[in-house]
CSV table of C-alpha atoms in Angstrom, one decimal:
chain,number,residue,atom,x,y,z
U,1,GLY,CA,104.6,128.8,146.8
U,2,ARG,CA,104.1,132.3,145.3
U,3,ASP,CA,107.5,132.0,143.5
U,4,PHE,CA,106.5,128.6,141.6
U,5,LEU,CA,103.2,130.2,140.9
U,6,ALA,CA,104.9,133.7,139.2
U,7,ARG,CA,107.1,131.4,137.0
U,8,LEU,CA,103.8,129.7,135.6
U,9,SER,CA,103.0,130.9,131.8
U,10,PRO,CA,99.0,132.3,132.2
U,11,PRO,CA,96.3,130.1,132.7
U,12,PHE,CA,94.9,128.2,130.2
U,13,VAL,CA,91.0,128.5,130.1
U,14,ARG,CA,89.7,125.7,128.3
U,15,ARG,CA,85.7,126.6,127.1
U,16,PHE,CA,83.2,124.6,125.6
U,17,LYS,CA,81.1,125.3,122.4
U,18,LYS,CA,78.3,126.1,124.4
U,19,ASP,CA,80.3,128.1,126.6
U,20,VAL,CA,80.6,130.8,123.9
U,21,LYS,CA,77.8,130.2,120.8
U,22,ASP,CA,76.8,133.8,121.9
U,23,GLU,CA,79.5,135.6,121.4
U,24,ILE,CA,80.3,133.9,117.8
U,25,ARG,CA,78.5,135.1,114.7
U,26,GLN,CA,78.6,131.5,112.9
U,27,ASN,CA,77.0,128.3,113.5
U,28,PHE,CA,79.3,125.4,114.5
U,29,PRO,CA,78.5,123.0,112.4
U,30,GLU,CA,77.4,119.2,114.6
U,31,ARG,CA,79.9,116.9,115.2
U,32,LYS,CA,79.4,113.7,113.0
U,33,VAL,CA,80.9,110.9,114.7
U,34,PHE,CA,81.4,107.5,112.7
U,35,LYS,CA,82.6,104.1,113.9
U,36,PHE,CA,82.9,101.1,111.9
U,37,ARG,CA,84.6,97.5,112.1
U,38,ALA,CA,86.9,96.5,109.9
U,39,ALA,CA,87.8,92.9,108.2
U,40,ILE,CA,91.3,92.0,109.7
U,41,SER,CA,93.7,90.8,106.9
U,42,PRO,CA,96.0,88.1,106.8
U,43,ALA,CA,99.1,89.8,108.3
U,44,GLU,CA,97.5,91.2,111.0
U,45,GLU,CA,95.9,88.0,111.8
U,46,LYS,CA,99.4,86.7,111.7
U,47,ALA,CA,101.0,89.4,114.4
U,48,PHE,CA,97.6,88.9,116.6
U,49,ALA,CA,98.5,85.1,116.8
U,50,ARG,CA,101.9,85.7,117.6
U,51,LEU,CA,101.0,88.5,120.1
U,52,GLY,CA,98.8,85.7,121.7
U,53,GLU,CA,101.6,83.1,121.9
U,54,LEU,CA,104.4,85.6,123.3
U,55,THR,CA,105.6,84.6,126.5
U,56,LEU,CA,107.5,87.0,128.7
U,57,THR,CA,109.2,87.0,132.0
U,58,ILE,CA,106.1,88.3,133.5
U,59,ASP,CA,104.4,85.1,132.5
U,60,GLU,CA,106.1,83.3,134.4
U,61,GLY,CA,105.7,84.6,138.0
U,62,LYS,CA,108.2,87.2,138.3
U,63,ARG,CA,105.2,90.0,138.1
U,64,ASN,CA,104.9,93.8,139.6
U,65,GLY,CA,102.3,96.1,138.3
U,66,ALA,CA,103.9,98.1,135.8
U,67,GLU,CA,105.0,94.5,134.4
U,68,MET,CA,101.5,93.2,133.8
U,69,LEU,CA,100.6,96.1,132.1
U,70,PHE,CA,103.1,95.5,129.3
U,71,ARG,CA,100.9,93.0,127.7
U,72,THR,CA,97.7,95.0,127.9
U,73,THR,CA,100.0,98.1,126.3
U,74,LEU,CA,100.8,95.7,123.4
U,75,GLU,CA,97.5,94.3,122.6
U,76,LYS,CA,95.8,98.5,122.6
U,77,ALA,CA,99.3,99.4,120.5
U,78,LEU,CA,98.3,96.7,118.3
U,79,LEU,CA,94.5,97.3,118.0
U,80,SER,CA,95.8,101.4,117.3
U,81,SER,CA,98.4,100.3,114.5
U,82,PRO,CA,101.1,97.6,113.5
U,83,ALA,CA,103.1,101.0,113.9
U,84,ALA,CA,102.6,101.8,117.4
U,85,CYS,CA,102.8,97.9,118.4
U,86,ALA,CA,106.4,98.2,116.5
U,87,LYS,CA,107.1,101.3,118.5
U,88,SER,CA,106.3,99.9,122.5
U,89,ILE,CA,108.1,97.1,121.2
U,90,HIS,CA,110.9,99.0,120.2
U,91,GLU,CA,111.4,100.6,123.6
U,92,ARG,CA,110.8,97.7,125.6
U,93,MET,CA,113.6,95.8,124.0
U,94,GLY,CA,115.4,99.4,124.3
U,95,LYS,CA,115.0,99.2,127.9
U,96,LEU,CA,116.0,95.3,128.4
U,97,ARG,CA,119.3,95.7,126.2
U,98,ALA,CA,119.9,98.4,128.6
U,99,LYS,CA,119.8,95.9,131.9
U,100,ASP,CA,120.9,92.9,129.9
U,101,ALA,CA,122.1,92.9,126.4
U,102,SER,CA,120.9,88.9,126.8
U,103,HIS,CA,117.4,89.4,128.2
U,104,VAL,CA,115.3,86.1,128.0
U,105,ASP,CA,112.8,88.6,126.8
U,106,LEU,CA,114.6,90.2,123.8
U,107,GLU,CA,113.8,86.6,121.3
U,108,PRO,CA,110.4,86.8,121.6
U,109,LEU,CA,110.2,90.1,121.5
U,110,ALA,CA,112.1,90.5,118.2
U,111,GLU,CA,110.2,87.5,116.8
U,112,LEU,CA,106.3,89.8,117.8
U,113,LEU,CA,108.4,92.4,116.0
U,114,GLU,CA,109.1,90.6,112.6
U,115,ALA,CA,105.6,89.7,112.7
U,116,VAL,CA,104.4,93.1,113.6
U,117,GLU,CA,106.4,94.8,110.6
U,118,ALA,CA,105.1,92.1,108.4
U,119,VAL,CA,101.9,94.0,108.5
U,120,ALA,CA,102.6,96.2,104.9
U,121,PRO,CA,100.7,99.6,105.2
U,122,ASP,CA,98.2,98.1,102.2
U,123,GLU,CA,97.3,95.4,104.8
U,124,VAL,CA,96.4,97.9,107.8
U,125,SER,CA,92.7,97.0,107.7
U,126,LYS,CA,91.7,99.8,109.4
U,127,LEU,CA,93.2,102.6,107.1
U,128,ASN,CA,91.6,100.4,103.9
U,129,GLU,CA,88.1,100.6,105.3
U,130,LEU,CA,89.2,104.6,106.2
U,131,VAL,CA,89.7,104.9,103.0
U,132,ALA,CA,87.3,103.0,101.1
U,133,ARG,CA,84.6,105.0,102.8
U,134,LEU,CA,85.9,108.3,102.5
U,135,LYS,CA,85.8,107.5,98.6
U,136,SER,CA,82.6,106.0,98.5
U,137,ASP,CA,80.2,106.2,101.3
U,138,PRO,CA,77.5,108.8,100.5
U,139,THR,CA,77.1,109.4,104.5
U,140,TRP,CA,80.4,110.7,104.8
U,141,LYS,CA,80.4,113.3,102.5
U,142,TRP,CA,83.9,114.0,102.5
U,143,ASN,CA,84.7,116.1,99.2
U,144,PRO,CA,88.5,115.9,98.7
U,145,LYS,CA,87.9,118.9,96.2
U,146,ASP,CA,86.8,121.2,99.0
U,147,PRO,CA,89.5,122.7,101.0
U,148,SER,CA,86.6,124.1,103.8
U,149,ASP,CA,85.5,120.2,103.7
U,150,ARG,CA,87.4,119.0,106.8
U,151,LEU,CA,88.6,115.5,108.3
U,152,VAL,CA,89.5,114.8,112.0
U,153,VAL,CA,90.6,111.3,112.7
U,154,PHE,CA,91.5,110.5,116.6
U,155,THR,CA,94.5,108.1,117.3
U,156,GLU,CA,94.9,106.2,120.3
U,157,ARG,CA,98.9,106.6,119.8
U,158,ILE,CA,101.4,109.4,118.5
U,159,GLU,CA,102.9,106.6,116.3
U,160,THR,CA,99.7,106.1,114.6
U,161,LEU,CA,99.1,109.3,113.8
U,162,LYS,CA,102.4,109.5,111.9
U,163,PHE,CA,101.3,106.4,110.2
U,164,LEU,CA,98.5,108.1,108.9
U,165,GLU,CA,100.4,111.3,108.0
U,166,LYS,CA,102.7,109.3,105.7
U,167,HIS,CA,100.0,106.8,104.3
U,168,LEU,CA,96.6,108.3,104.2
U,169,PRO,CA,97.6,111.4,101.9
U,170,ALA,CA,98.7,109.2,99.5
U,171,ARG,CA,95.8,106.6,98.9
U,172,LEU,CA,93.1,109.3,98.9
């Protein structure tokens, strides 16, 4: 018990704005949360359609909890970004190949991967909508020339963050 605790680094304490507001001189800017809808692109539509048609061994009665979550994982990943979905598919295909190089699910996953990877960065509807709003929507009030004007984008998946890091600056 004590040996384990002694090896831990000093404790991390999470403090919220409301806890420290009296200790700082400046005011915190109020957070503004924006939600928006983006019209799906034809390439994204094809990827979602292919995902909807996907048949895996989990659909044939060989179901357990982890396997049942995989379809939901793919849906959530594709909603985050095609890059995130492609990463999830690659990881699953790698695991399947390690078990059986001719696993029956490899072909349908490869077909889905092809549809997902066919979505070019300029066809990612949420990225297009975000860029359009940042460039022209006055309610967002983002000024790229002001270094103190910052933009925070939360993503569901790390791969989506990497995608945005690569493509968002070039678009702005």
